[in-house]
CSV table of C-alpha atoms in Angstrom, one decimal:
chain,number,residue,atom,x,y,z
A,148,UNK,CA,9.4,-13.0,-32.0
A,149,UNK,CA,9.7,-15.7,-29.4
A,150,UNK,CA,6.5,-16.0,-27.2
A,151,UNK,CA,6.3,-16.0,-23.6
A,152,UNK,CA,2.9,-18.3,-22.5
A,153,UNK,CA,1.1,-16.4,-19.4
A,154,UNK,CA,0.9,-18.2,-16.2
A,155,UNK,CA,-1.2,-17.6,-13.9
A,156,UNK,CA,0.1,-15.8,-10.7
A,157,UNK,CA,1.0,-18.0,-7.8
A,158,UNK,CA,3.0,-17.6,-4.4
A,159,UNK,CA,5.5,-20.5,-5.7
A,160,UNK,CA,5.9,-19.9,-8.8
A,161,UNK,CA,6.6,-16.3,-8.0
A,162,UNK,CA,9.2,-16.9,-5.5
A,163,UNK,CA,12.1,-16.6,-6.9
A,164,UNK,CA,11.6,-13.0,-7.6
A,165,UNK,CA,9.7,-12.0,-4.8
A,166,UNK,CA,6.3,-12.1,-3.3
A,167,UNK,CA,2.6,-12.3,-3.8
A,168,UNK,CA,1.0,-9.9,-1.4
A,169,UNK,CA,-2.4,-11.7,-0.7
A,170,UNK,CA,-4.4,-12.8,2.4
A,171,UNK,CA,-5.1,-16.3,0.6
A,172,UNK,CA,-2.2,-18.4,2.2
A,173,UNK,CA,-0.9,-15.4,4.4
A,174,UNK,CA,-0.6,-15.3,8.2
A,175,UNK,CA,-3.7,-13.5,10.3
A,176,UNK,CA,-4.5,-12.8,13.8
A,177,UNK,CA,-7.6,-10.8,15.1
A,178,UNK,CA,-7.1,-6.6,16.2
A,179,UNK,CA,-9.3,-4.2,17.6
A,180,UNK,CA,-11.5,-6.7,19.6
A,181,UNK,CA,-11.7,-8.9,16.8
A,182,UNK,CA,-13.5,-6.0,14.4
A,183,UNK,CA,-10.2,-6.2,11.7
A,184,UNK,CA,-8.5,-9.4,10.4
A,185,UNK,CA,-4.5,-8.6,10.0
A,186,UNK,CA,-3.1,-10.4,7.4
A,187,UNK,CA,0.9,-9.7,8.7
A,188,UNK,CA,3.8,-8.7,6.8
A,189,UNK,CA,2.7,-10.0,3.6
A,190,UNK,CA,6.1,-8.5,1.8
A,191,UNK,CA,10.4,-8.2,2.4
A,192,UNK,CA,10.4,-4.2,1.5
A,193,UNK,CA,14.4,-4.2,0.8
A,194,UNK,CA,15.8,-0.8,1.0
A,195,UNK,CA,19.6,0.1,0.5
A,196,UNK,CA,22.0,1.9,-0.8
A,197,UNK,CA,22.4,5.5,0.2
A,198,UNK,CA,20.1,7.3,2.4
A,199,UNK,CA,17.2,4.5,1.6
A,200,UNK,CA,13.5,5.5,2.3
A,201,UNK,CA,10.4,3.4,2.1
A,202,UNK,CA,7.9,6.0,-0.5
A,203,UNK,CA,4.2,5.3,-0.4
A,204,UNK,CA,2.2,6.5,-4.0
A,205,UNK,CA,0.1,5.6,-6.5
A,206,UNK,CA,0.5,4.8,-9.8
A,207,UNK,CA,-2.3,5.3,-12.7
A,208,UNK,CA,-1.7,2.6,-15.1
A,209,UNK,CA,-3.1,2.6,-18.9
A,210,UNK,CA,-4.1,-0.4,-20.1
A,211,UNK,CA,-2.4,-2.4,-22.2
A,212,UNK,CA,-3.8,-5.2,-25.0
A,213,UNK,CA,-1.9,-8.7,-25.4
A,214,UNK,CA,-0.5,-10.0,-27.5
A,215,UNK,CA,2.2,-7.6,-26.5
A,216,UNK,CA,5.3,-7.3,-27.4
A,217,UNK,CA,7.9,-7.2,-24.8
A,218,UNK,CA,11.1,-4.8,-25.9
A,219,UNK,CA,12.0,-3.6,-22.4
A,220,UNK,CA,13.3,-4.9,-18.8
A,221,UNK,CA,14.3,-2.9,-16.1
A,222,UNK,CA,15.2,-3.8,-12.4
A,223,UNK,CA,15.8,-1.5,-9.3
A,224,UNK,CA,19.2,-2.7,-8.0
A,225,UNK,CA,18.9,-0.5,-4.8
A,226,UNK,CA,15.2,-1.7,-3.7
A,227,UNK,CA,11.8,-3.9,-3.7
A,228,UNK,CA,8.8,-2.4,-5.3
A,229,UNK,CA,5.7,-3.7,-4.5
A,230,UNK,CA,1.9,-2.8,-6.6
A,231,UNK,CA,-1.0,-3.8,-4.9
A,232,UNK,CA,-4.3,-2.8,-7.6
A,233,UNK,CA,-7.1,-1.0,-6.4
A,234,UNK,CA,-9.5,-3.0,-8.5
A,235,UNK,CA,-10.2,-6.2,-9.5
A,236,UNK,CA,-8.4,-6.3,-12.9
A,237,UNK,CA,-5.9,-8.8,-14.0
A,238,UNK,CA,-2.7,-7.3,-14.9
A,239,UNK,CA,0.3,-9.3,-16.2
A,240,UNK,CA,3.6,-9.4,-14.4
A,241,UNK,CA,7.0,-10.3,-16.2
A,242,UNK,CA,10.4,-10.9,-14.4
A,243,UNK,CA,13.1,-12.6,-16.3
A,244,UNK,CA,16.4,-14.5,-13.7
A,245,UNK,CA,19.8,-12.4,-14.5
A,246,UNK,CA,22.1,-13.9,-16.7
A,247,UNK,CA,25.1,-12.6,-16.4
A,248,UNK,CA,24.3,-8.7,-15.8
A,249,UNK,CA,21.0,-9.1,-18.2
A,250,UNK,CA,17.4,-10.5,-18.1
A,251,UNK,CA,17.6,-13.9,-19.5
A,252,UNK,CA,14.2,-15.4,-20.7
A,253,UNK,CA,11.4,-14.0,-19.1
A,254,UNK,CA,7.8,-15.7,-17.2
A,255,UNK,CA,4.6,-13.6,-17.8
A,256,UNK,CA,2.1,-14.3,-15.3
A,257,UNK,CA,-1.4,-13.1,-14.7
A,258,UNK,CA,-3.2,-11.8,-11.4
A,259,UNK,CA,-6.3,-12.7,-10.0
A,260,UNK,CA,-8.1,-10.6,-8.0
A,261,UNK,CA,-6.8,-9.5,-4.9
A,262,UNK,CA,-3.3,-10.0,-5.7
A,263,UNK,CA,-0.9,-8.2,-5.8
A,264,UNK,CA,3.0,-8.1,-6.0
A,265,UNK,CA,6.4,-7.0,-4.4
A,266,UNK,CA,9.3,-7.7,-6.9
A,267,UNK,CA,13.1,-8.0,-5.1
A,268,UNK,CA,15.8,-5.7,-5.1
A,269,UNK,CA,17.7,-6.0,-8.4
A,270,UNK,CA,14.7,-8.7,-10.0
A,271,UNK,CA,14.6,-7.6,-13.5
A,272,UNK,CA,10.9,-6.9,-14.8
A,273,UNK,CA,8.6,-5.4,-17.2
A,274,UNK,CA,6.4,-2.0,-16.7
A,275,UNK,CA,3.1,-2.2,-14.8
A,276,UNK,CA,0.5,-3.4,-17.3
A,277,UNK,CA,-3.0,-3.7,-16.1
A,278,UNK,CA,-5.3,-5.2,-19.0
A,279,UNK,CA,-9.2,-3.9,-19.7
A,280,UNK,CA,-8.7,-0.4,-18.2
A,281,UNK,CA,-6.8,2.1,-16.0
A,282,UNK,CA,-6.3,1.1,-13.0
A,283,UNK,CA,-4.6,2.7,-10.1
A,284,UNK,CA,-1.9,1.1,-7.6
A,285,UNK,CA,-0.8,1.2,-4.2
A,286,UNK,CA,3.0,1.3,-4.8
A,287,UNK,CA,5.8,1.0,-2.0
A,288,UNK,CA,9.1,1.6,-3.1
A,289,UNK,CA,12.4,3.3,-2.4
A,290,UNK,CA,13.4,6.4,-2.6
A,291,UNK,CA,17.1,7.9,-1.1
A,292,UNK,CA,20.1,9.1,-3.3
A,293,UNK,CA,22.0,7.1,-6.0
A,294,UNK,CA,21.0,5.3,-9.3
A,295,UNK,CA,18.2,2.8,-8.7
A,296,UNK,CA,17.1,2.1,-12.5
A,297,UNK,CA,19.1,0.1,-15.1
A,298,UNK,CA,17.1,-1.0,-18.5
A,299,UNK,CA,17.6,-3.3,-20.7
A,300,UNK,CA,16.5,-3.0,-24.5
A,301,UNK,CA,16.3,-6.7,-26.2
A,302,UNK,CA,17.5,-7.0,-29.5
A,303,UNK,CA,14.8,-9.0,-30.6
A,304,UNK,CA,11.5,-8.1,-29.1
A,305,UNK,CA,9.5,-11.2,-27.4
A,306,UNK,CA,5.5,-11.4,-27.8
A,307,UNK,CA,3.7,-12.1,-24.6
A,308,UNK,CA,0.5,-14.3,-25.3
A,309,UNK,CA,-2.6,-13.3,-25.4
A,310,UNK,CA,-4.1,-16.4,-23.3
A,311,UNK,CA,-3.2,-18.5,-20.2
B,30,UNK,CA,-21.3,11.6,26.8
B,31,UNK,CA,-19.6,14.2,24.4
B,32,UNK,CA,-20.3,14.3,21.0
B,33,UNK,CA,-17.8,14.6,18.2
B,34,UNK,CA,-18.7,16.2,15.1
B,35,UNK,CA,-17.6,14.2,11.8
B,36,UNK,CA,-15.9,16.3,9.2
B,37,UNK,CA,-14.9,15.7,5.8
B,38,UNK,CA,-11.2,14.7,5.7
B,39,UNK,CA,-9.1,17.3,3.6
B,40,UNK,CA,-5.0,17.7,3.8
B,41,UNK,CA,-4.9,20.4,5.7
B,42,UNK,CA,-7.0,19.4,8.4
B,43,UNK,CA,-5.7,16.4,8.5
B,44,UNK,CA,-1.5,18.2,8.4
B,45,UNK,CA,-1.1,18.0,12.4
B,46,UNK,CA,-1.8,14.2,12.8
B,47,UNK,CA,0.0,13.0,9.7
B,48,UNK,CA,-1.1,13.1,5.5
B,49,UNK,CA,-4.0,12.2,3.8
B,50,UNK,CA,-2.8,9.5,0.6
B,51,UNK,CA,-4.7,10.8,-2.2
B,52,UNK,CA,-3.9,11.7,-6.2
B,53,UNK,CA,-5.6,15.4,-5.5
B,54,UNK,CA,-2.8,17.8,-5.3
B,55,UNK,CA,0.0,15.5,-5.6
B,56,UNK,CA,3.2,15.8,-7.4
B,57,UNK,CA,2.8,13.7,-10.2
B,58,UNK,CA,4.5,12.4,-13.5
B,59,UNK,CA,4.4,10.4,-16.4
B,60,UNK,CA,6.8,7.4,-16.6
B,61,UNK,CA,6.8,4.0,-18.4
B,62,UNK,CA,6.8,6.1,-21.6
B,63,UNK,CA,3.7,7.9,-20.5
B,64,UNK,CA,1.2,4.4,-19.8
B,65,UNK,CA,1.6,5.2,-16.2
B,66,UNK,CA,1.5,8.4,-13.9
B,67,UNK,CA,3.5,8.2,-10.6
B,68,UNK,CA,1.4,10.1,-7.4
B,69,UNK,CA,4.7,10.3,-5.9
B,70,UNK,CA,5.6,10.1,-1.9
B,71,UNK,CA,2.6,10.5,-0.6
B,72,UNK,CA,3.3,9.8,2.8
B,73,UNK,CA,6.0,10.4,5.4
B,74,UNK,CA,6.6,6.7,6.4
B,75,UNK,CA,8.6,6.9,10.0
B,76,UNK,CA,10.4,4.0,11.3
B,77,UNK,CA,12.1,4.5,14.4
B,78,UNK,CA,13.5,2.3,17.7
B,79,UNK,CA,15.2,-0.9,17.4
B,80,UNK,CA,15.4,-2.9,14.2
B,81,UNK,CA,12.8,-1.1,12.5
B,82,UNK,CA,11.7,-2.2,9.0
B,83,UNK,CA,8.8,-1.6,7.0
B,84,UNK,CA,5.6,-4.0,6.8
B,85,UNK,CA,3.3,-4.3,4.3
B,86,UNK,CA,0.1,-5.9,5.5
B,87,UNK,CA,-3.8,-6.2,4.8
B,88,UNK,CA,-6.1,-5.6,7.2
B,89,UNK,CA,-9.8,-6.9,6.8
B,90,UNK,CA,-12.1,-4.1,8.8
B,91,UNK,CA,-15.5,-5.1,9.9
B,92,UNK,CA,-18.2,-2.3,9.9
B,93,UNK,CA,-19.1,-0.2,12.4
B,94,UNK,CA,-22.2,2.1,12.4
B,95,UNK,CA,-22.9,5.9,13.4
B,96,UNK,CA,-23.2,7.0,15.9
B,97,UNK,CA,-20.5,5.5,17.9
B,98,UNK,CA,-19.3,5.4,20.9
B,99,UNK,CA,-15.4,6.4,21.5
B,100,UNK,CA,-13.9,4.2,24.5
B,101,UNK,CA,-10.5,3.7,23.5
B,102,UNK,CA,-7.1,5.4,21.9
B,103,UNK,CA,-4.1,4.3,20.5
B,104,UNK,CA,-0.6,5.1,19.5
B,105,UNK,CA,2.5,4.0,18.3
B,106,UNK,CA,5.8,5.2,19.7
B,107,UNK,CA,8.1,3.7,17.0
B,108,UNK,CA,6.5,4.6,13.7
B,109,UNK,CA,3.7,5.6,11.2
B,110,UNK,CA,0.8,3.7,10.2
B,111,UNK,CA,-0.4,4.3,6.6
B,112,UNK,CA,-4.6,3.1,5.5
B,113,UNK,CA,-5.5,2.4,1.9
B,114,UNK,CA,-9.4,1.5,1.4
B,115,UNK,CA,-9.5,-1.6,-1.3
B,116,UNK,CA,-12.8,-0.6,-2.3
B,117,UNK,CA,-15.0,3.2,-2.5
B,118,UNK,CA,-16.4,3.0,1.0
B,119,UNK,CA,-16.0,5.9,3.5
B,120,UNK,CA,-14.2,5.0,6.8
B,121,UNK,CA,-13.8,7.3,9.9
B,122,UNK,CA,-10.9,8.5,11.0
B,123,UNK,CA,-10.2,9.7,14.8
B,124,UNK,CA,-7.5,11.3,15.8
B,125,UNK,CA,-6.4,13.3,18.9
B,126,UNK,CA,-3.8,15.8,20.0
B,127,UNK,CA,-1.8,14.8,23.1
B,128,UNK,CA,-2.2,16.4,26.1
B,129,UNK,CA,0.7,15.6,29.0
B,130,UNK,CA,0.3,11.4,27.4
B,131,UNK,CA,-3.5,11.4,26.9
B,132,UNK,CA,-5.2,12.4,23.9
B,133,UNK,CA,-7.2,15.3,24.1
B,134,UNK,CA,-10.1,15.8,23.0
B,135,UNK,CA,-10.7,14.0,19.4
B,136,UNK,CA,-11.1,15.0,15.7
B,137,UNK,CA,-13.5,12.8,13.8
B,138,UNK,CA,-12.8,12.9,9.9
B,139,UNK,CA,-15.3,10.9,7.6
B,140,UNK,CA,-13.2,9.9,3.8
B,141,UNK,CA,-14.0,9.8,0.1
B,142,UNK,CA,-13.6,7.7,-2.3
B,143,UNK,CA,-9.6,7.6,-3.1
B,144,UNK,CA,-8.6,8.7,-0.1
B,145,UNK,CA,-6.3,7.1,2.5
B,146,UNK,CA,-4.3,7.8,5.7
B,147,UNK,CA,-1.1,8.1,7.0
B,148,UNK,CA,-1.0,8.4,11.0
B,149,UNK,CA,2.0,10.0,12.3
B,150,UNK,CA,3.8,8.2,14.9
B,151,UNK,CA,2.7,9.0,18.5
B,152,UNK,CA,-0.7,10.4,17.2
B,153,UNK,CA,-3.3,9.0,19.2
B,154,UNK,CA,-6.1,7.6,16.8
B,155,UNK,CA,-9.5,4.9,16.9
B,156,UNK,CA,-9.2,1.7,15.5
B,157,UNK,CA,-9.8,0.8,11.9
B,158,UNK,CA,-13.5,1.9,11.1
B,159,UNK,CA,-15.5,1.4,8.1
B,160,UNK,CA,-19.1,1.9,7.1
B,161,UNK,CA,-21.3,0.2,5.4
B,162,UNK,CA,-19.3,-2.9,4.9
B,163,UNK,CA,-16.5,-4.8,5.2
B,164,UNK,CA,-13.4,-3.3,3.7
B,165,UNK,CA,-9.9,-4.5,2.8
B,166,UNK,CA,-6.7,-1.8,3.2
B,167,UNK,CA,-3.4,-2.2,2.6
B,168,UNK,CA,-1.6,-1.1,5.6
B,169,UNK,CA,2.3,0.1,5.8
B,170,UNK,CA,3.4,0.2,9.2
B,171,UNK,CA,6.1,-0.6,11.4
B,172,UNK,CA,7.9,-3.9,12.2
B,173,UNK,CA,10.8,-4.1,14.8
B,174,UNK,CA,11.9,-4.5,18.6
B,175,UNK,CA,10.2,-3.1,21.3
B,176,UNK,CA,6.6,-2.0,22.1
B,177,UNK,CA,5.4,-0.2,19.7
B,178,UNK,CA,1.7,0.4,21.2
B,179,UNK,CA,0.0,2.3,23.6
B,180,UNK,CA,-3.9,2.7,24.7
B,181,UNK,CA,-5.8,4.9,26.5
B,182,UNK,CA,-9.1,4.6,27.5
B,183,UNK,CA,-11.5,7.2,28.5
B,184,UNK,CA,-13.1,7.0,31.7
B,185,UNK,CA,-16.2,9.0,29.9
B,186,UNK,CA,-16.6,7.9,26.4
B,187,UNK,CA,-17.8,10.2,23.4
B,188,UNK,CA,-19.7,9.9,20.9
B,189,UNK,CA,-18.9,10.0,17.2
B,190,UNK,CA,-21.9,11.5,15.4
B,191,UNK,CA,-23.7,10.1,12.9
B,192,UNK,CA,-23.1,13.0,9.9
B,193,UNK,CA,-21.1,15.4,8.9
């Protein structure tokens, strides 16, 4: 298997497949006389297609262990989807560019606390995968009619590291 | 000045000003071949007047203390506003029924751990208002044209007791 080296998770480096939704870096202005710090519109939510909807939920994610194998991408051609943790655990993030209608080879990078992510309409990407143990997510995504998952199975599985 | 009792914040209760986000008594299921659970749409996210699109934001709430004093109430006319707590803390939550453009007299719902809000558009509510400490939330509200805010402030303040 080939192996894909973690990275740790930055705004730049993340860029070209969306955003990292954190206050470090992010634009803020005082509310309520001063009592709450807004750190403003830290995400592009994209909804299309058909009858789009921005959906709030939460997802309960099982921990994985790295190494891991990595046999799977999927993207959401009709919408963002954005996970913001609600603890401090790292979890690993993979996107992979598009070559030519599938995920060519893919970055794995790490969180930090406090960060999370919103990946672009159509980005390919791997499954949520907290490390150390469950951990639950602020999710905002799209709902509305029409297909808005395509996979993709890799012939040869890749093997995401185990260290930075 | 008038007191107003705090009450623990439950679904129904809370049904007439907007939804309380929470896992209890969602529709969930498994996906990600069963690592994850979805809490789906857990909120009914409204976006309305021109250009409206949603924003994902964190807000960094200073604490306030019980009891407190009530001076002001907001709204917004051209959407929803939705409160996730980052960390276990309780926060308040006011809210208000209108009467003829004023809100009438206030609701005063204390949370537990898990639990966020989502604040109907036009529902007159307080500001953001931990305890204890300082709290992050993510917050999913509503970006666009026009003025999307409206205060009232009450000639008599009341008082939000200090337990339930």
């Amino acid at each position: 298997m080939q192996q894909i080296d973690l990275h740790p998770l930055t705004a730049a480096a993340f860029l070209p497949f969306g955003q990292v939704i954190q206050t470090e870096g992010a634009d803020h202005y005082a509310i309520n006389a001063g009592m709450t710090e807004r750190y403003h519109d830290l995400a592009a939510v994209e909804l299309t297609g058909a009858n789009p909807r921005p959906l709030i939920s939460i997802f309960r994610g099982q921990p994985y262990q790295l190494p891991l194998p990595l046999k799977m991408m999927e993207r959401h051609p009709l919408g963002s989807q954005a996970f913001y943790p609600l603890s401090a655990i790292p979890f690993v993030v993979v996107v992979a560019p598009d070559n030519n209608g599938q995920p060519g080879r893919p970055l794995a990078f790490i969180t930090a606390p406090g960060q999370g992510i919103n990946i672009a309409q159509n980005v390919w990407h791997g499954v949520l995968t907290p490390l150390q143990q469950t951990c639950d997510f602020v999710v905002i995504d799209r709902g509305g009619d029409g297909n808005n998952l395509e996979e993709h199975h890799f012939s040869t599985p890749y093997l995401i590291a185990a260290t930075t």
